Amino acid sequence: MDRDGSALIIARARTAARSAGPAVVRAAPVVPIAFLAVFFVWPVVRIVGTGLAPEGTPALGAFVEVLTDPITARVAWFTLWQAVASTVLTVVIALPGAYAFSRLKFRGAGIVSAGVMIPFVLPTVVVASAFLALLGPRSPINDMLALVPGMPDVSVDLRRTVTAILIAHVFFNYAVIVRTVGGLWAHLDPRMEAAARLLGASRWRAFSDVTLPLLRPAIAASAAIVFLFTFTSFGVVLLLGGPQRATIEVEIHRATTQLLDLPMAAALAMLQLTAVVAALAIYGRLARRRTTQSLVATAIGVRRPRTRAERAFLAANLAVIALLLAAPLLVLIERSFATETGWDTDHYRALFTPDASVLSIAPWQAIRNTIVFACGAALIALIVGGIAATAATRPDSRGAQLLDRALMVPLGTSAVTVGFGFLLAFRHPPLDVFEAVWLVPVAQALIATPFVVRTLLPVLRSIDPRLRDAAAVLGATPGQVWREVDLPIVSRAALVAAGFAFAVSAGEFGATVFIARSDWPTMPVAIFRLLGRPGITHFGQAMAMSTLLMAVTAAVIIAIDRVRVGQVGRF
Amino acid sequence: MNTTAPLSRRLALCLALALVTAACGNGDAPSETTDTPADAGSDDLVTIRLVTHDSFNASEDVLAAFTQDTGIGVEVVPLGDAGSLVNQAILRAGDPPGDVLYGIDNTFLSRATDAELFTAYEAEGLDHVDPKFVPDAKHAVTPIDFGDVCINYDREWFADNDLAVPENLDALTEPDYAGLLAVQNPATSSPGLAFLLASVEHFGEDAYLDFWQDLRDNDVLVTNDWSQAYYEEFTLVGGERPLVVSYASSPPAEVYFADPQPDVAPTGVMDRSCFRQIEYAGILAGTEYETEAQQLIDFLLTPTFQEDVPLNMFVFPVTTDAALPDVFAEHAVIPDDPFELDPDTIGAQRDTWIEAWTATVLR
């Protein structure tokens, strides 16, 4: 076939690919747009609107008053810098982990990879309890320091400090970086770095000039998520930072639930929203550079550590996990078994004995609710996020990129704003907050969808468009192209995304608590109920429930990780 | 590339999707209905909605008894903590989230009555209620239970350290008690607010801030919520503070939930530190089921419900004919003369006091 002929065919195939099935392909983005409009924009507009225009006419006096208040400025500044510091710290600590766990093969890698997800689902109030034990004067760390000979008699007490907040933020967000960046890293062709090394580049040079630019979209994406999470941090700041410190989120919560000062809450919510949109614009610039690269099966890239330095590097990363992630979790597990006379399963038995527990439902029901809601949320997030991510990879995708940014905004929005917004917006069937149980997974999916998009997009973007063209030339319909080209490559990433979405939803508390009905409590809601009661055994039962939540999460994540998709292998 | 690869990938993906949907589908069918007869499916049964706070708890057979007697089903809907509950109800005033609201207390009452949240009703059992619990003759709300927020102390710690338990609030600023007390932030915690109100009542509006300045100098510890103060800082559970703001009903709870139950509660109550919280129920204006809602309010004052209250919510019944469970009769303290402030005064001053407190203690 001559060149002109083939060019013509490709051009025709492209046209066909874009025009064929317009009803499906073109209309697909309507799904995420409608989802966002109905379940996020509308409720938030309702609640913020009520604050800004209580009598129907805008009353901006309170708005100006709040925004010019020096206390607001102080809170906003603290919110910003702690979020930036937390994000930088998380990236710096987790990036080596992303390399170690995506490139080096070692025993127990699967468990570590699933284990890092556990912090995600734990209610802050439970984690705070573990951190207080570890950061206080009677922590095992201080006990160990005391054993070091010649050590001056100092006792580390980080309770109610900013350091405690930052450490807890790294604890919660470590997995975001490790799994998102590691996911892409595992698929980078190691031969590129090897080629650079062969050409005389130092190890560092090869990393900074070859690998880092390729990873940049994933790093920017995951860092953006960490930033949004820490910017709107509520429980960590409230429980670990002590009463002197507040983020904008804490202030919105106080204004809404305690003071019922809706103008103040609305003004703060607008301030928060503006900051989030600005942050997303910066992120957009960082992530704009597209990388088209050939991704490879992980089998090529993953190998056992070879040199002593590599083994030490791996060990160092495992030590970080042991100290930062495993230690607090072990404290919780230990407490769930601790009784006055030693270790026993008393708290677990009490949990499952109706009369000994203040829970109005059997614990297995809370476990089932958690799994059902989180699965539903994961499914919704996969559909909505999958469509949005696919749309964002199309060539003429300015609008889709906007949509992608817009889907991130719920992550950076106050849970109490969304919760109260649901209350105002959804009053009548079929959208009645008190009747429609399915609104719970929908609210959770709002938070989970950005994870799906962020996980899928870097992989989708690195698919060589020529592959799609080739398929189209060979006569594939757009649907077939998607099924035969995109899907096999992204399916592994989709499973990772599903795992994230599940974990985020299972642990979501802030918005769920407003809409979860009493006969449908989730495990975090049950833990919260137990912790609110006097009687030391309730504390033990809360710890037992937390341990069960960890086990359920780990089991689901391991199950998802086990599903191997074709040749792409571990992601 | 061989042709079987895409197939196996597709199969694997289908498997994953099936896994997700199976797990989801799994739970959809059961527990759609609760076990209460209300949901049994008969057509003529009216179900009304009781909105309340997260701490609400009642024995299953108690609400079932109400349904049995009246043919009215009750759906319990918790709406967050007490503040959150009231605020949500106010936001939906006129188009209420339920028919009866239970759990508003005297620290929030005026906000709700100002918003005309409730339809007045004089409940049938009111003649068994001590008149001091009834806010006014308009009967917008009906008192259901009360509890006292008091400083709890760790008996063993005070015995071991050979120190007397402080007599009253003034003693707390003495050097002997430096670094011993944990309180909650009144801006975020209901017992924290109650204790602030106790100090306002005891020292007066002019002097309460001096007390807090002295307490701050005496190394008082402030936490943001009750469970943190009680479960992390209290010496009873390995913390460092033998004095903590909690409830007068905490000691019986420590006995009741212990196994084996001790003869003497491990904690005691400083009865000159108590502030009384009274919880009310009211019929939400705009309800379609006013008659049924009235019947529920009446039921909340019957011995059946009143006697169920102590062991479920660790508060005291307001009716005089309700018998207390043994563990309450033995270990609970009802202070003779707790601090009390009338709801309107609290409503007018609450935010100002909290602001001033924040400036004095936290900044």
Short mmCIF file of C-alpha atoms in Angstrom, two decimals, chain A residues 16 139 171 174 317 356 509 549 564:
data_model
loop_
_atom_site.label_atom_id
_atom_site.label_comp_id
_atom_site.label_asym_id
_atom_site.label_seq_id
_atom_site.Cartn_x
_atom_site.Cartn_y
_atom_site.Cartn_z
CA ALA A 16 -14.84 7.24 12.22
CA SER A 139 5.35 6.03 75.23
CA PHE A 171 0.36 8.35 58.58
CA TYR A 174 1.46 7.63 52.99
CA ASN A 317 11.65 1.98 53.95
CA ALA A 356 -23.05 -6.18 77.27
CA PHE A 509 -17.21 9.54 58.60
CA LEU A 549 -12.32 -2.66 60.68
CA ARG A 564 -4.27 -10.31 38.31
#
